[in-house]
Amino acid sequence: MKIEAVIVVYNRDLENSPSYSSLLLSGVGITVCDNSISVTRNEEKAKSDGVRYLDMNGNAGLPRAYNRAFDSLSDVSDDTLICLFDDDTEIPSGYFSALADAAEKNPEAAAFLPVVREADNGLIMSPCRIKGCRVSRADDPFAVSANELTGINSGLAIRSATARKFKYNEKLFLDYADHDYIRRLKNSGAQLAVFDSPLIQHFSRSGNVSRKSAEKRFNLFKKDFTVFCSEGSLADRIYCKLYLLRRKAQIARMPADNDHGEE
């Protein structure tokens, strides 16, 4: 079994990416999709490390980056697993051995969802449960039924034959691209397998987010979430509108003097 890792970088130098450093040590194939807007030395770094580098010419969105990577790996063997990673995920070597065991035990599975824990509290953030368009935390991801199973992109492993057949939805830019992709896999009848792993996810959270930044981020989320829910039931579309109204109201209650001109 061969493993190819895909890492999407956004405004981060590869030398400062925990994911990239871990992958270099792992010995797996690496493809870097660079969505950066700011100037970096990533192309130079990738080439010096003998790594495949794909310049997305700015932030083209997560689905386009993944699809570009899938296209660039279209010639890999059918037994290859393509693993997706954010640029801020710790990837201990135990991840790949756990994945190999899961692939051997689940030969019919089209994709594999690792258990991913949050760095600050150790709680399981993926896999998770989805009902309609509502995603919630799963205390025991191994107990989630197949029809309710979903998860995040980082650490997701996809068989190459599946990646050639199923592409990410480019109507989405960032949010819910992972849940949309898994939903389409399940709708096609593809099987998913959950496996335990040592993956840890970090987040760049700030306790002092400006109202301007919150509004900008909400507008991006609104577009993606509306697209995601539009393919669901009437109840999902109603839920979408109510959920967006609630989030908009929360932002409206933020003090205006909290806006320090963040972008």
Tab-separated table of C-alpha atoms in Angstrom:
chain	number	residue	atom	x	y	z
A	1	MET	CA	0.000	0.000	0.000
A	2	LYS	CA	1.323	3.402	-1.021
A	3	ILE	CA	0.441	6.665	0.741
A	4	GLU	CA	0.332	10.137	-0.782
A	5	ALA	CA	-0.268	13.081	1.542
A	6	VAL	CA	-1.883	16.320	0.389
A	7	ILE	CA	-1.392	19.448	2.473
A	8	VAL	CA	-3.134	22.747	1.743
A	9	VAL	CA	-1.182	25.773	2.945
A	10	TYR	CA	-2.670	29.209	3.514
A	11	ASN	CA	-0.405	32.176	4.312
A	12	ARG	CA	2.023	29.984	6.204
A	13	ASP	CA	5.633	29.155	5.417
A	14	LEU	CA	6.134	25.422	5.034
A	15	GLU	CA	9.022	25.508	7.475
A	16	ASN	CA	6.522	26.694	10.125
A	17	SER	CA	3.903	24.056	9.350
A	18	PRO	CA	3.647	21.199	11.885
A	19	SER	CA	1.962	19.057	9.230
A	20	TYR	CA	4.686	19.541	6.660
A	21	SER	CA	7.502	18.858	9.124
A	22	SER	CA	5.796	15.657	10.249
A	23	LEU	CA	5.199	14.477	6.692
A	24	LEU	CA	8.823	15.006	5.688
A	25	LEU	CA	9.874	12.667	8.481
A	26	SER	CA	7.248	10.064	7.565
A	27	GLY	CA	8.674	9.223	4.151
A	28	VAL	CA	5.301	9.350	2.355
A	29	GLY	CA	4.725	11.159	-0.933
A	30	ILE	CA	3.791	14.811	-0.421
A	31	THR	CA	1.798	17.253	-2.552
A	32	VAL	CA	1.595	20.865	-1.389
A	33	CYS	CA	-1.303	23.005	-2.608
A	34	ASP	CA	-0.471	26.622	-1.840
A	35	ASN	CA	-3.519	28.848	-1.368
A	36	SER	CA	-1.443	31.654	0.090
A	37	ILE	CA	-2.166	35.284	-0.680
A	38	SER	CA	0.908	36.674	1.060
A	39	VAL	CA	4.342	36.069	-0.426
A	40	THR	CA	6.072	32.936	0.836
A	41	ARG	CA	9.144	30.880	-0.033
A	42	ASN	CA	7.088	27.711	-0.192
A	43	GLU	CA	7.847	26.819	-3.799
A	44	GLU	CA	11.565	27.094	-3.188
A	45	LYS	CA	11.268	25.052	0.023
A	46	ALA	CA	9.140	22.325	-1.592
A	47	LYS	CA	11.490	21.959	-4.551
A	48	SER	CA	14.526	21.730	-2.292
A	49	ASP	CA	12.791	18.946	-0.365
A	50	GLY	CA	11.802	17.101	-3.554
A	51	VAL	CA	8.105	17.688	-2.899
A	52	ARG	CA	5.386	18.218	-5.498
A	53	TYR	CA	4.260	21.880	-5.346
A	54	LEU	CA	1.030	23.260	-6.801
A	55	ASP	CA	0.620	27.040	-6.833
A	56	MET	CA	-3.092	27.916	-6.675
A	57	ASN	CA	-2.305	31.569	-7.600
A	58	GLY	CA	-4.037	32.942	-4.515
A	59	ASN	CA	-6.751	31.531	-2.333
A	60	ALA	CA	-8.772	29.413	-4.750
A	61	GLY	CA	-10.696	27.722	-1.954
A	62	LEU	CA	-10.239	24.345	-0.334
A	63	PRO	CA	-12.254	22.213	-2.824
A	64	ARG	CA	-10.316	23.512	-5.834
A	65	ALA	CA	-7.033	22.841	-4.073
A	66	TYR	CA	-8.014	19.257	-3.263
A	67	ASN	CA	-9.302	18.660	-6.776
A	68	ARG	CA	-6.078	20.017	-8.262
A	69	ALA	CA	-4.154	17.605	-6.055
A	70	PHE	CA	-6.399	14.696	-7.083
A	71	ASP	CA	-5.762	15.517	-10.740
A	72	SER	CA	-2.015	15.684	-10.168
A	73	LEU	CA	-2.158	12.228	-8.555
A	74	SER	CA	-4.381	10.660	-11.213
A	75	ASP	CA	-1.638	8.282	-12.295
A	76	VAL	CA	-0.959	6.682	-8.902
A	77	SER	CA	-1.703	2.989	-8.414
A	78	ASP	CA	-5.139	1.805	-7.342
A	79	ASP	CA	-3.859	0.629	-3.967
A	80	THR	CA	-2.697	4.161	-3.071
A	81	LEU	CA	-4.323	6.037	-0.192
A	82	ILE	CA	-4.518	9.827	-0.546
A	83	CYS	CA	-4.460	11.526	2.863
A	84	LEU	CA	-5.617	15.120	3.341
A	85	PHE	CA	-4.128	17.453	5.945
A	86	ASP	CA	-4.429	21.029	7.132
A	87	ASP	CA	-1.178	22.906	7.625
A	88	ASP	CA	-1.544	22.953	11.423
A	89	THR	CA	-2.178	19.292	12.278
A	90	GLU	CA	0.317	17.259	14.276
A	91	ILE	CA	0.881	13.967	12.439
A	92	PRO	CA	2.631	11.404	14.646
A	93	SER	CA	4.022	8.366	12.845
A	94	GLY	CA	1.356	6.248	14.537
A	95	TYR	CA	-1.241	7.752	12.203
A	96	PHE	CA	0.122	5.942	9.164
A	97	SER	CA	0.476	2.577	10.902
A	98	ALA	CA	-3.102	2.907	12.225
A	99	LEU	CA	-4.302	3.785	8.728
A	100	ALA	CA	-2.508	0.796	7.211
A	101	ASP	CA	-4.169	-1.509	9.748
A	102	ALA	CA	-7.585	0.018	9.010
A	103	ALA	CA	-7.100	-0.402	5.261
A	104	GLU	CA	-6.135	-4.049	5.698
A	105	LYS	CA	-9.126	-4.767	7.951
A	106	ASN	CA	-11.596	-2.857	5.758
A	107	PRO	CA	-10.745	-3.686	2.133
A	108	GLU	CA	-14.198	-2.573	0.947
A	109	ALA	CA	-13.974	0.895	2.492
A	110	ALA	CA	-13.609	3.776	0.038
A	111	ALA	CA	-12.423	6.271	2.646
A	112	PHE	CA	-11.127	6.275	6.209
A	113	LEU	CA	-11.975	8.718	8.993
A	114	PRO	CA	-9.373	9.016	11.771
A	115	VAL	CA	-10.207	10.046	15.305
A	116	VAL	CA	-8.984	13.643	15.652
A	117	ARG	CA	-8.725	15.383	19.012
A	118	GLU	CA	-8.585	19.080	19.841
A	119	ALA	CA	-5.228	20.245	21.121
A	120	ASP	CA	-6.552	22.494	23.890
A	121	ASN	CA	-8.961	20.081	25.577
A	122	GLY	CA	-8.424	16.597	24.161
A	123	LEU	CA	-12.059	16.274	23.090
A	124	ILE	CA	-12.885	14.296	19.958
A	125	MET	CA	-13.788	16.652	17.131
A	126	SER	CA	-13.908	14.076	14.327
A	127	PRO	CA	-15.545	11.829	13.323
A	128	CYS	CA	-18.821	13.428	14.284
A	129	ARG	CA	-22.546	12.963	13.784
A	130	ILE	CA	-24.734	14.619	11.156
A	131	LYS	CA	-28.508	14.675	11.005
A	132	GLY	CA	-29.769	16.533	7.983
A	133	CYS	CA	-27.463	19.556	7.998
A	134	ARG	CA	-26.835	19.593	11.744
A	135	VAL	CA	-23.358	18.456	12.738
A	136	SER	CA	-22.717	17.576	16.368
A	137	ARG	CA	-19.938	16.077	18.437
A	138	ALA	CA	-19.885	12.298	18.878
A	139	ASP	CA	-18.710	11.066	22.273
A	140	ASP	CA	-18.032	7.652	20.741
A	141	PRO	CA	-17.321	7.958	16.992
A	142	PHE	CA	-17.211	4.172	16.652
A	143	ALA	CA	-20.848	3.989	17.733
A	144	VAL	CA	-22.162	6.454	15.120
A	145	SER	CA	-24.382	4.783	12.544
A	146	ALA	CA	-23.198	4.766	8.928
A	147	ASN	CA	-25.936	7.148	7.756
A	148	GLU	CA	-25.071	9.717	10.465
A	149	LEU	CA	-21.284	9.469	10.142
A	150	THR	CA	-19.284	12.487	8.998
A	151	GLY	CA	-15.957	14.138	9.774
A	152	ILE	CA	-13.447	16.844	8.948
A	153	ASN	CA	-10.999	16.945	6.060
A	154	SER	CA	-7.780	16.810	8.030
A	155	GLY	CA	-6.614	13.215	8.271
A	156	LEU	CA	-9.259	11.888	5.890
A	157	ALA	CA	-7.778	9.114	3.734
A	158	ILE	CA	-9.341	8.290	0.369
A	159	ARG	CA	-8.582	5.419	-1.956
A	160	SER	CA	-7.133	6.705	-5.223
A	161	ALA	CA	-9.908	5.087	-7.282
A	162	THR	CA	-12.452	6.999	-5.188
A	163	ALA	CA	-10.548	10.279	-5.536
A	164	ARG	CA	-10.526	9.866	-9.323
A	165	LYS	CA	-14.280	9.306	-9.362
A	166	PHE	CA	-15.426	11.794	-6.738
A	167	LYS	CA	-14.212	15.383	-6.657
A	168	TYR	CA	-14.882	18.078	-4.081
A	169	ASN	CA	-17.799	20.442	-4.687
A	170	GLU	CA	-16.330	23.671	-6.065
A	171	LYS	CA	-19.560	25.542	-5.371
A	172	LEU	CA	-18.204	25.615	-1.838
A	173	PHE	CA	-15.186	27.642	-0.831
A	174	LEU	CA	-14.289	26.382	2.632
A	175	ASP	CA	-17.023	25.581	5.131
A	176	TYR	CA	-18.780	22.209	5.003
A	177	ALA	CA	-16.681	21.051	2.041
A	178	ASP	CA	-15.725	18.015	4.126
A	179	HIS	CA	-19.285	17.145	5.163
A	180	ASP	CA	-20.493	17.664	1.600
A	181	TYR	CA	-17.836	15.310	0.229
A	182	ILE	CA	-18.592	12.597	2.765
A	183	ARG	CA	-22.320	13.006	2.157
A	184	ARG	CA	-21.842	12.408	-1.558
A	185	LEU	CA	-19.666	9.376	-0.884
A	186	LYS	CA	-22.358	7.897	1.336
A	187	ASN	CA	-25.115	8.721	-1.161
A	188	SER	CA	-23.180	6.735	-3.773
A	189	GLY	CA	-23.157	3.703	-1.501
A	190	ALA	CA	-19.471	3.986	-0.621
A	191	GLN	CA	-18.404	2.515	2.694
A	192	LEU	CA	-16.497	4.512	5.306
A	193	ALA	CA	-14.283	3.143	8.065
A	194	VAL	CA	-13.380	4.839	11.363
A	195	PHE	CA	-10.001	4.182	12.931
A	196	ASP	CA	-8.334	5.394	16.098
A	197	SER	CA	-5.386	7.708	15.564
A	198	PRO	CA	-3.099	10.096	17.450
A	199	LEU	CA	-4.004	13.156	15.336
A	200	ILE	CA	-4.188	16.487	17.174
A	201	GLN	CA	-5.819	19.568	15.633
A	202	HIS	CA	-4.743	23.095	16.536
A	203	PHE	CA	-6.816	26.210	15.987
A	204	SER	CA	-5.756	29.827	15.638
A	205	ARG	CA	-8.480	31.222	17.871
A	206	SER	CA	-8.587	34.714	19.238
A	207	GLY	CA	-10.570	35.961	22.183
A	208	ASN	CA	-10.597	39.492	20.761
A	209	VAL	CA	-12.160	39.098	17.317
A	210	SER	CA	-13.339	42.381	15.852
A	211	ARG	CA	-16.891	42.853	14.705
A	212	LYS	CA	-15.630	43.627	11.217
A	213	SER	CA	-13.704	40.354	11.098
A	214	ALA	CA	-16.679	38.418	12.443
A	215	GLU	CA	-18.953	39.905	9.771
A	216	LYS	CA	-16.465	39.115	7.018
A	217	ARG	CA	-16.105	35.530	8.212
A	218	PHE	CA	-19.890	35.176	8.541
A	219	ASN	CA	-20.435	36.243	4.929
A	220	LEU	CA	-18.106	33.478	3.747
A	221	PHE	CA	-19.769	30.931	6.011
A	222	LYS	CA	-23.243	32.024	4.911
A	223	LYS	CA	-22.535	31.294	1.254
A	224	ASP	CA	-21.105	27.847	1.917
A	225	PHE	CA	-23.679	26.785	4.474
A	226	THR	CA	-26.533	27.883	2.199
A	227	VAL	CA	-25.141	25.798	-0.660
A	228	PHE	CA	-24.674	22.807	1.612
A	229	CYS	CA	-28.209	22.965	3.013
A	230	SER	CA	-29.783	23.622	-0.390
A	231	GLU	CA	-29.215	19.978	-1.296
A	232	GLY	CA	-31.077	18.791	1.781
A	233	SER	CA	-34.730	18.657	2.716
A	234	LEU	CA	-37.129	21.539	3.256
A	235	ALA	CA	-36.507	21.175	6.988
A	236	ASP	CA	-32.758	21.536	6.330
A	237	ARG	CA	-33.290	24.732	4.365
A	238	ILE	CA	-35.478	26.173	7.109
A	239	TYR	CA	-32.878	25.197	9.696
A	240	CYS	CA	-30.238	26.948	7.571
A	241	LYS	CA	-32.119	30.237	7.574
A	242	LEU	CA	-32.792	30.098	11.314
A	243	TYR	CA	-29.207	29.180	12.124
A	244	LEU	CA	-27.814	32.009	10.000
A	245	LEU	CA	-30.214	34.494	11.590
A	246	ARG	CA	-29.031	33.450	15.036
A	247	ARG	CA	-25.375	33.830	14.116
A	248	LYS	CA	-26.026	37.200	12.510
A	249	ALA	CA	-27.811	38.371	15.660
A	250	GLN	CA	-24.868	37.268	17.793
A	251	ILE	CA	-22.499	39.332	15.674
A	252	ALA	CA	-24.838	42.329	15.784
A	253	ARG	CA	-24.587	42.263	19.582
A	254	MET	CA	-20.805	42.576	19.466
A	255	PRO	CA	-19.627	46.019	20.607
A	256	ALA	CA	-18.664	48.263	17.732
A	257	ASP	CA	-15.591	49.515	19.605
A	258	ASN	CA	-14.242	45.951	19.432
A	259	ASP	CA	-13.439	46.610	15.786
A	260	HIS	CA	-9.710	47.329	15.517
A	261	GLY	CA	-9.538	47.073	11.744
A	262	GLU	CA	-8.719	43.375	11.603
A	263	GLU	CA	-8.877	41.644	8.257
